[in-house]
CSV table of C-alpha atoms in Angstrom, one decimal:
chain,number,residue,atom,x,y,z
A,1,MET,CA,121.6,114.7,84.3
A,2,LYS,CA,119.1,111.9,83.3
A,3,ALA,CA,120.7,109.7,85.9
A,4,ASP,CA,120.2,112.4,88.5
A,5,VAL,CA,116.5,112.8,87.6
A,6,THR,CA,115.9,109.1,87.8
A,7,GLN,CA,117.6,108.9,91.2
A,8,GLU,CA,115.4,111.8,92.5
A,9,ARG,CA,112.3,110.0,91.3
A,10,ILE,CA,113.4,106.8,93.0
A,11,ARG,CA,113.9,108.6,96.2
A,12,ASN,CA,110.5,110.2,95.9
A,13,VAL,CA,108.8,107.0,95.3
A,14,LEU,CA,110.7,105.3,98.1
A,15,MET,CA,109.7,107.9,100.5
A,16,GLY,CA,106.0,107.3,99.5
A,17,VAL,CA,106.5,103.6,100.3
A,18,LEU,CA,108.4,104.2,103.5
A,19,LEU,CA,106.1,106.7,105.2
A,20,PRO,CA,103.1,104.3,105.7
A,21,LEU,CA,105.6,101.5,106.6
A,22,ALA,CA,107.2,103.8,109.3
A,23,ARG,CA,103.8,104.6,110.7
A,24,THR,CA,102.9,100.9,111.1
A,25,LEU,CA,106.3,99.9,112.5
A,26,LEU,CA,106.1,102.7,115.1
A,27,ARG,CA,102.6,101.5,116.2
A,28,CYS,CA,104.0,98.0,116.7
A,29,GLY,CA,107.0,99.1,118.6
A,30,VAL,CA,109.8,98.9,115.9
A,31,SER,CA,112.1,101.7,116.3
A,32,TYR,CA,114.2,103.6,113.6
A,33,THR,CA,117.4,102.1,115.1
A,34,GLU,CA,116.2,98.4,114.7
A,35,PHE,CA,114.9,99.3,111.1
A,36,ALA,CA,118.2,100.9,110.3
A,37,ARG,CA,120.2,97.9,111.6
A,38,LEU,CA,118.2,95.5,109.5
A,39,SER,CA,118.5,97.8,106.4
A,40,LYS,CA,122.3,97.6,106.7
A,41,ARG,CA,122.3,93.9,106.7
A,42,ALA,CA,119.9,93.7,103.7
A,43,PHE,CA,122.3,96.1,101.8
A,44,VAL,CA,125.3,94.1,102.6
A,45,GLU,CA,123.7,90.7,101.8
A,46,ALA,CA,122.4,92.0,98.4
A,47,ALA,CA,125.7,93.5,97.4
A,48,SER,CA,127.5,90.5,98.6
A,49,ALA,CA,125.3,87.9,96.7
A,50,ASP,CA,124.5,89.8,93.4
A,51,TYR,CA,127.8,91.4,92.3
A,52,GLY,CA,130.4,88.8,92.8
A,53,VAL,CA,132.6,87.3,90.0
A,54,ARG,CA,132.2,83.5,89.0
A,55,ASN,CA,129.6,82.8,91.7
A,56,ARG,CA,131.8,84.0,94.5
A,57,PRO,CA,130.7,86.6,97.0
A,58,THR,CA,131.5,90.3,96.1
A,59,ASN,CA,134.8,91.3,97.8
A,60,ILE,CA,134.6,93.4,100.9
A,61,ALA,CA,136.0,96.7,99.3
A,62,ARG,CA,133.4,96.6,96.6
A,63,VAL,CA,130.5,96.1,98.9
A,64,ALA,CA,131.8,99.0,101.0
A,65,VAL,CA,131.9,101.3,97.9
A,66,MET,CA,128.3,100.2,96.8
A,67,THR,CA,126.6,100.6,100.2
A,68,GLY,CA,128.6,103.6,101.5
A,69,LEU,CA,129.6,101.5,104.6
A,70,SER,CA,133.1,101.1,106.0
A,71,ARG,CA,134.9,97.9,105.1
A,72,LYS,CA,135.1,97.2,108.9
A,73,GLU,CA,131.3,97.5,109.1
A,74,VAL,CA,130.8,95.3,106.0
A,75,SER,CA,133.1,92.7,107.5
A,76,ARG,CA,131.3,92.6,110.8
A,77,ILE,CA,127.9,92.4,109.1
A,78,ARG,CA,129.1,89.4,106.9
A,79,VAL,CA,130.1,87.5,109.9
A,80,GLU,CA,126.7,88.1,111.3
A,81,LEU,CA,125.1,87.0,108.1
A,82,LYS,CA,127.0,83.7,108.0
A,83,LYS,CA,125.4,82.9,111.3
A,84,ASN,CA,121.9,84.1,110.4
A,85,SER,CA,121.1,85.1,106.7
A,86,LEU,CA,118.2,87.5,106.4
A,87,SER,CA,117.1,85.9,103.2
A,88,ALA,CA,117.0,82.6,104.9
A,89,LEU,CA,114.4,83.9,107.5
A,90,THR,CA,110.8,83.1,106.7
A,91,TYR,CA,107.7,83.5,108.5
A,92,ARG,CA,105.0,80.7,108.3
A,93,ASN,CA,101.4,81.3,109.0
A,94,ILE,CA,100.8,77.9,110.4
A,95,PRO,CA,97.0,78.3,111.2
A,96,ALA,CA,96.5,79.4,107.4
A,97,GLU,CA,98.6,76.5,106.2
A,98,VAL,CA,96.5,74.0,108.2
A,99,LEU,CA,93.3,75.5,106.8
A,100,HIS,CA,94.7,75.3,103.4
A,101,ARG,CA,95.7,71.6,103.6
A,102,TRP,CA,92.3,70.8,105.1
A,103,HIS,CA,90.6,72.3,102.0
A,104,THR,CA,93.0,70.8,99.5
A,105,ASP,CA,94.5,67.5,100.7
A,106,THR,CA,92.3,64.5,99.5
A,107,THR,CA,93.1,62.8,102.8
A,108,TYR,CA,90.9,65.4,104.6
A,109,LEU,CA,88.3,65.8,101.9
A,110,ASP,CA,84.9,64.1,101.6
A,111,THR,CA,83.6,62.5,98.2
A,112,ASN,CA,82.3,65.9,97.2
A,113,GLY,CA,85.5,67.6,97.6
A,114,TYR,CA,84.6,69.5,101.0
A,115,PRO,CA,86.7,69.4,104.3
A,116,LYS,CA,85.7,66.3,106.5
A,117,ALA,CA,84.7,66.7,110.2
A,118,LEU,CA,87.7,65.5,111.9
A,119,ALA,CA,88.1,63.8,115.5
A,120,PHE,CA,90.8,65.6,117.4
A,121,ALA,CA,93.2,62.5,117.6
A,122,GLY,CA,93.5,59.3,116.0
A,123,PRO,CA,94.1,58.2,112.2
A,124,LYS,CA,93.3,60.9,109.8
A,125,SER,CA,92.5,63.3,112.6
A,126,PHE,CA,93.1,67.0,113.4
A,127,VAL,CA,96.3,66.0,115.0
A,128,THR,CA,97.6,64.2,111.9
A,129,LEU,CA,96.5,67.1,109.8
A,130,VAL,CA,98.6,69.5,112.0
A,131,LYS,CA,101.6,67.1,111.9
A,132,SER,CA,101.5,67.0,108.2
A,133,VAL,CA,102.0,70.9,108.3
A,134,THR,CA,104.3,71.4,111.4
A,135,GLY,CA,106.1,69.3,113.9
A,136,ASP,CA,106.9,72.1,116.3
A,137,ILE,CA,103.5,73.4,117.3
A,138,PRO,CA,101.1,71.1,119.2
A,139,ALA,CA,97.6,70.4,117.7
A,140,ARG,CA,95.9,71.8,120.8
A,141,THR,CA,97.6,75.1,120.3
A,142,ILE,CA,96.4,75.4,116.7
A,143,GLU,CA,92.8,74.2,117.6
A,144,ARG,CA,92.7,77.0,120.3
A,145,GLU,CA,93.9,79.6,117.9
A,146,LEU,CA,91.6,78.6,115.1
A,147,SER,CA,88.6,78.4,117.5
A,148,ARG,CA,89.4,81.9,119.0
A,149,SER,CA,89.5,83.5,115.6
A,150,GLY,CA,86.2,81.9,114.5
A,151,ALA,CA,87.9,79.6,111.9
A,152,LEU,CA,86.9,76.4,113.5
A,153,ARG,CA,83.6,75.0,114.8
A,154,PHE,CA,82.5,72.0,116.6
A,155,VAL,CA,79.9,69.5,115.1
A,156,LEU,CA,78.8,65.9,115.4
A,157,GLY,CA,79.8,65.4,119.0
A,158,ARG,CA,82.9,67.5,119.3
A,159,LYS,CA,84.4,66.9,115.8
A,160,LEU,CA,86.1,69.8,114.3
A,161,LEU,CA,85.1,71.5,111.0
A,162,PRO,CA,86.5,74.6,109.4
A,163,ALA,CA,84.1,77.6,109.5
A,164,VAL,CA,86.1,79.5,106.9
A,165,ARG,CA,88.9,78.7,104.2
A,166,GLU,CA,91.1,81.7,105.0
A,167,TYR,CA,92.7,82.5,108.5
A,168,VAL,CA,93.0,86.2,109.0
A,169,PRO,CA,95.1,87.3,112.0
A,170,ASP,CA,93.4,89.9,114.3
A,171,SER,CA,96.2,91.5,116.2
A,172,ALA,CA,98.1,94.5,114.7
A,173,SER,CA,101.4,92.9,114.9
A,174,SER,CA,100.3,89.6,113.2
A,175,LYS,CA,98.6,91.6,110.4
A,176,LEU,CA,102.0,93.4,109.9
A,177,ILE,CA,103.9,90.4,109.8
A,178,GLU,CA,101.4,88.7,107.4
A,179,GLY,CA,101.3,91.7,105.2
A,180,LEU,CA,105.0,92.2,105.0
A,181,GLN,CA,105.9,88.5,104.4
A,182,PHE,CA,103.1,87.7,101.9
A,183,GLY,CA,102.2,91.0,100.5
A,184,LEU,CA,105.0,93.5,100.5
A,185,ARG,CA,107.9,91.1,100.2
A,186,ARG,CA,106.2,89.1,97.3
A,187,LEU,CA,105.2,92.3,95.4
A,188,THR,CA,108.7,93.8,95.9
A,189,GLU,CA,110.3,90.5,94.6
A,190,THR,CA,108.1,90.8,91.5
A,191,ILE,CA,108.9,94.4,90.8
A,192,CYS,CA,112.6,93.7,91.1
A,193,PHE,CA,112.4,90.7,88.9
A,194,ASN,CA,110.5,92.7,86.3
A,195,ALA,CA,113.0,95.5,86.6
A,196,ASP,CA,115.9,93.2,85.8
A,197,PRO,CA,117.1,93.6,82.1
A,198,GLN,CA,117.6,89.8,82.0
A,199,ASN,CA,113.9,89.3,82.5
A,200,ILE,CA,112.5,91.9,80.1
A,201,LYS,CA,111.3,89.2,77.6
A,202,SER,CA,109.7,86.9,80.2
A,203,PRO,CA,108.3,89.1,83.0
A,204,HIS,CA,106.1,88.0,85.9
A,205,ILE,CA,102.5,89.4,85.3
A,206,GLN,CA,102.1,92.6,87.3
A,207,ARG,CA,98.8,94.5,87.0
A,208,ILE,CA,97.0,97.2,88.9
A,209,VAL,CA,93.5,98.6,88.2
A,210,HIS,CA,92.3,101.9,89.7
A,211,THR,CA,90.3,104.9,89.1
A,212,GLY,CA,89.5,108.2,90.7
A,213,GLY,CA,86.2,110.3,91.1
A,214,ILE,CA,84.3,107.8,93.1
A,215,ALA,CA,81.9,109.6,95.6
A,216,ALA,CA,82.3,109.0,99.2
A,217,SER,CA,78.8,107.5,99.5
A,218,ASP,CA,79.6,104.8,97.0
A,219,VAL,CA,83.0,103.6,98.5
A,220,LYS,CA,81.5,101.1,100.7
A,221,LEU,CA,79.6,99.4,98.1
A,222,VAL,CA,82.6,99.4,95.7
A,223,LYS,CA,84.9,98.0,98.5
A,224,ASP,CA,82.3,95.2,99.4
A,225,SER,CA,81.9,94.2,95.8
A,226,ILE,CA,85.5,94.2,94.9
A,227,SER,CA,86.2,92.2,98.1
A,228,ALA,CA,83.7,89.6,97.1
A,229,ILE,CA,85.1,89.3,93.5
A,230,VAL,CA,88.6,89.1,94.7
A,231,ALA,CA,87.9,86.6,97.4
A,232,GLY,CA,86.1,84.3,94.8
A,233,PHE,CA,89.1,84.7,92.4
A,234,GLY,CA,91.5,83.9,95.1
A,235,ARG,CA,89.8,80.7,95.7
A,236,GLN,CA,89.9,79.7,92.0
A,237,ILE,CA,93.6,80.5,91.9
A,238,ASP,CA,94.1,78.4,95.1
A,239,ASP,CA,92.2,75.4,93.6
A,240,TYR,CA,94.2,75.7,90.4
A,241,LEU,CA,97.7,75.8,92.0
A,242,THR,CA,96.7,72.9,94.4
A,243,SER,CA,96.0,70.8,91.3
A,244,PHE,CA,99.7,70.9,90.5
A,245,GLN,CA,101.0,70.5,94.1
A,246,TRP,CA,102.4,67.3,95.3
A,247,ARG,CA,100.3,65.8,98.1
A,248,SER,CA,100.1,62.6,100.1
A,249,GLY,CA,97.4,61.2,97.8
A,250,ARG,CA,99.8,61.0,94.8
A,251,LYS,CA,101.8,57.9,94.2
A,252,GLN,CA,105.2,59.3,93.5
A,253,ARG,CA,106.7,62.7,93.7
A,254,LYS,CA,108.2,64.1,90.5
A,255,ALA,CA,112.0,64.9,90.6
A,256,GLY,CA,112.8,68.5,91.7
A,257,PRO,CA,113.6,71.3,91.8
A,258,TYR,CA,110.3,72.8,93.1
A,259,TYR,CA,109.0,76.4,93.0
A,260,HIS,CA,106.8,78.5,95.2
A,261,VAL,CA,104.3,80.1,93.0
A,262,GLY,CA,101.4,82.4,93.9
A,263,VAL,CA,99.4,85.6,93.1
A,264,GLY,CA,98.9,88.6,95.4
A,265,LEU,CA,95.5,90.4,95.7
A,266,TYR,CA,94.8,93.5,97.6
A,267,TYR,CA,92.4,96.5,97.7
A,268,PHE,CA,93.4,100.2,98.3
A,269,GLU,CA,91.7,103.5,98.6
A,270,ASN,CA,92.7,107.0,99.6
A,271,GLU,CA,90.9,110.4,99.6
A,272,GLU,CA,91.8,112.7,96.7
A,273,LYS,CA,93.6,115.9,97.5
A,274,GLY,CA,92.5,119.1,95.9
């Protein structure tokens, strides 16, 4: 009986998570069929990776039992996953990475620790900055995108200087990708890590602060104030993490392995019912 109640609570909470996600996916042209196809692949990959014996993939029969899919369907999906694993797919926000490096890599900072104005090409230029982040996208493309979004300005005879520290995409699809990859995905990973019995004694920090009863006339003030506080805190965290990050300015890189470490910050509000 207790297990049934727990399962029902999980379903209710999951519905609350899926509803706003479904609204956003529909606005961006992602259908239920595509979402269901990806969900099946995710279930098969998780069951295959997490429930095997002696570090081997879970056998097809057990994956079928756990996921409710047929063995034939599980086998087909596992063949697809060998070609292109979902967990291996990552989204990179290249413009944001370029701005981040510009604000943190000593190669591109002045003596006061502020970003240097860079020539487009040449030694220690915008081109070399972009190449230190990606070799796939031309520097001119990044320059145009940063200029278009207001994140870049021209000074001192066409030298480039960042106008902001954070790049914020302005299209609905870009915001969705950004939010799913760096917001929802990372939050979900933290929730799952903390829910794992093996991690009870050393969980990741996970906090939420909220209150009700705020008058509609005060919401804008509260939102603006919190946004400023969180933005400042985010910059402090960014500076702290960067102090541990290997960069070209250091003489020797320490032996691996390496970890991707971060903190998620977001604001929410909704009108109270009743």
